[in-house]
Short mmCIF file of C-alpha atoms in Angstrom, two decimals:
data_model
loop_
_atom_site.label_atom_id
_atom_site.label_comp_id
_atom_site.label_asym_id
_atom_site.label_seq_id
_atom_site.Cartn_x
_atom_site.Cartn_y
_atom_site.Cartn_z
CA UNK X 30 97.61 130.53 -67.47
CA UNK X 31 98.46 130.56 -63.78
CA UNK X 32 95.53 130.39 -61.38
CA UNK X 33 95.78 131.04 -57.66
CA UNK X 34 92.87 130.47 -55.25
CA UNK X 35 92.95 131.65 -51.64
CA UNK X 36 90.68 132.82 -48.82
CA UNK X 37 89.71 136.50 -48.92
CA UNK X 38 91.78 137.38 -45.87
CA UNK X 39 94.51 140.03 -45.71
CA UNK X 40 97.26 137.61 -44.55
CA UNK X 41 97.06 135.86 -47.96
CA UNK X 42 97.87 139.09 -49.81
CA UNK X 43 101.63 138.56 -49.55
CA UNK X 44 101.43 135.09 -51.09
CA UNK X 45 99.34 136.37 -53.99
CA UNK X 46 101.70 139.30 -54.64
CA UNK X 47 104.72 136.99 -54.64
CA UNK X 48 103.06 134.91 -57.35
CA UNK X 49 102.24 138.05 -59.36
CA UNK X 50 105.82 139.31 -58.96
CA UNK X 51 107.26 135.97 -60.10
CA UNK X 52 104.84 136.01 -63.05
CA UNK X 53 106.20 139.41 -64.12
CA UNK X 54 109.66 137.86 -64.23
CA UNK X 55 108.34 134.99 -66.35
CA UNK X 56 106.68 137.50 -68.68
CA UNK X 57 110.06 139.20 -69.09
CA UNK X 58 111.64 135.92 -70.14
CA UNK X 59 108.79 135.05 -72.51
CA UNK X 60 108.57 138.48 -74.14
CA UNK X 61 111.87 138.38 -75.99
CA UNK X 62 113.37 141.22 -77.96
CA UNK X 63 111.31 144.37 -78.42
CA UNK X 64 108.52 143.01 -76.22
CA UNK X 65 110.42 142.99 -72.93
CA UNK X 66 108.77 144.62 -69.91
CA UNK X 67 110.07 148.01 -68.81
CA UNK X 68 112.18 148.40 -65.69
CA UNK X 69 109.14 149.50 -63.64
CA UNK X 70 106.78 146.90 -65.09
CA UNK X 71 106.80 144.45 -62.15
CA UNK X 72 106.61 147.19 -59.50
CA UNK X 73 103.59 148.74 -61.18
CA UNK X 74 101.75 145.46 -61.76
CA UNK X 75 102.38 144.29 -58.18
CA UNK X 76 101.29 147.65 -56.74
CA UNK X 77 98.08 147.67 -58.78
CA UNK X 78 97.28 144.08 -57.83
CA UNK X 79 98.01 144.82 -54.16
CA UNK X 80 95.60 147.75 -54.19
CA UNK X 81 92.92 145.64 -55.85
CA UNK X 82 93.32 142.89 -53.26
CA UNK X 83 93.22 145.44 -50.42
CA UNK X 84 89.91 146.72 -51.76
CA UNK X 85 88.48 143.21 -51.96
CA UNK X 86 89.60 142.25 -48.45
CA UNK X 87 88.58 145.53 -46.80
CA UNK X 88 85.51 146.59 -48.79
CA UNK X 89 84.36 143.59 -50.82
CA UNK X 90 84.05 141.25 -47.86
CA UNK X 91 82.96 143.93 -45.34
CA UNK X 92 80.28 142.40 -43.09
CA UNK X 93 80.54 139.10 -45.00
CA UNK X 94 82.42 135.94 -44.19
CA UNK X 95 85.56 136.03 -46.34
CA UNK X 96 85.01 134.15 -49.55
CA UNK X 97 87.43 132.80 -52.08
CA UNK X 98 89.56 135.08 -54.24
CA UNK X 99 90.93 133.86 -57.55
CA UNK X 100 93.80 135.51 -59.40
CA UNK X 101 94.32 134.36 -62.98
CA UNK X 102 97.50 135.41 -64.77
CA UNK X 103 97.77 135.14 -68.54
CA UNK X 104 100.84 135.72 -70.64
CA UNK X 105 100.12 137.32 -74.00
CA UNK X 106 102.79 138.14 -76.60
CA UNK X 107 102.90 141.86 -75.72
CA UNK X 108 101.22 142.12 -72.34
CA UNK X 109 100.39 140.50 -69.02
CA UNK X 110 96.73 140.10 -68.06
CA UNK X 111 95.42 139.60 -64.53
CA UNK X 112 91.84 138.65 -63.70
CA UNK X 113 90.84 138.95 -60.06
CA UNK X 114 87.56 137.30 -59.13
CA UNK X 115 85.66 137.45 -55.84
CA UNK X 116 82.15 136.95 -54.44
CA UNK X 117 82.20 140.01 -52.20
CA UNK X 118 80.11 143.17 -52.46
CA UNK X 119 80.04 144.73 -55.93
CA UNK X 120 80.62 148.41 -56.55
CA UNK X 121 80.49 150.94 -59.38
CA UNK X 122 83.99 152.30 -60.07
CA UNK X 123 82.54 155.25 -61.98
CA UNK X 124 81.10 156.54 -58.68
CA UNK X 125 84.56 156.76 -57.09
CA UNK X 126 85.78 160.36 -57.49
CA UNK X 127 89.44 161.02 -58.24
CA UNK X 128 91.42 161.82 -55.11
CA UNK X 129 92.43 165.37 -54.20
CA UNK X 130 96.15 164.95 -54.80
CA UNK X 131 96.90 168.40 -53.42
CA UNK X 132 95.45 167.32 -50.08
CA UNK X 133 97.78 164.29 -49.84
CA UNK X 134 95.03 161.83 -48.83
CA UNK X 135 96.02 158.89 -46.65
CA UNK X 136 93.32 156.63 -48.06
CA UNK X 137 91.09 156.41 -51.12
CA UNK X 138 94.02 156.15 -53.54
CA UNK X 139 93.63 152.50 -54.55
CA UNK X 140 91.59 152.90 -57.72
CA UNK X 141 93.69 155.91 -58.75
CA UNK X 142 96.89 153.87 -58.37
CA UNK X 143 95.42 150.93 -60.27
CA UNK X 144 94.32 153.16 -63.16
CA UNK X 145 97.66 154.99 -63.19
CA UNK X 146 99.78 151.85 -63.42
CA UNK X 147 97.74 149.61 -65.71
CA UNK X 148 96.92 150.06 -69.41
CA UNK X 149 93.54 148.33 -69.18
CA UNK X 150 91.26 148.31 -66.13
CA UNK X 151 87.75 146.91 -66.42
CA UNK X 152 85.33 145.73 -63.77
CA UNK X 153 82.32 143.49 -64.15
CA UNK X 154 80.11 143.23 -61.05
CA UNK X 155 78.32 139.99 -60.32
CA UNK X 156 78.94 136.50 -59.03
CA UNK X 157 81.84 136.59 -59.31
CA UNK X 158 82.95 140.21 -59.50
CA UNK X 159 85.69 140.30 -62.13
CA UNK X 160 88.45 142.88 -62.28
CA UNK X 161 90.61 142.71 -65.40
CA UNK X 162 94.01 144.41 -65.31
CA UNK X 163 96.37 144.41 -68.27
CA UNK X 164 99.76 145.99 -68.82
CA UNK X 165 101.72 146.04 -72.06
CA UNK X 166 105.43 145.40 -72.10
#
């Protein structure tokens, strides 16, 4: 497992996404043969993780001092698993309505993008909040 800890501030997003991107490349080397990631695998995982981090930085730590964010990356034989933990505000993803795609919204697309790109998305509120994202090769 790879574990990355950083302050919950937007400038650290790029560092975290570089680690996630590099991890996708490692997953490709580990998942030999039929279990190789698709061509779009890394782009989709990085985009989903970026959206999750944006939500934590912008919404999770709103009106709070930025806390620590932890990204854990696990390599399984047929998939990559990310766990993103934070001590910010919790929320109920089931209360977030799907975006009106015909209206071309400029915001409110994060959860939709995450769900579209990842095979497994689960969220456990608490201390810490835990977002689990998994994508099969």
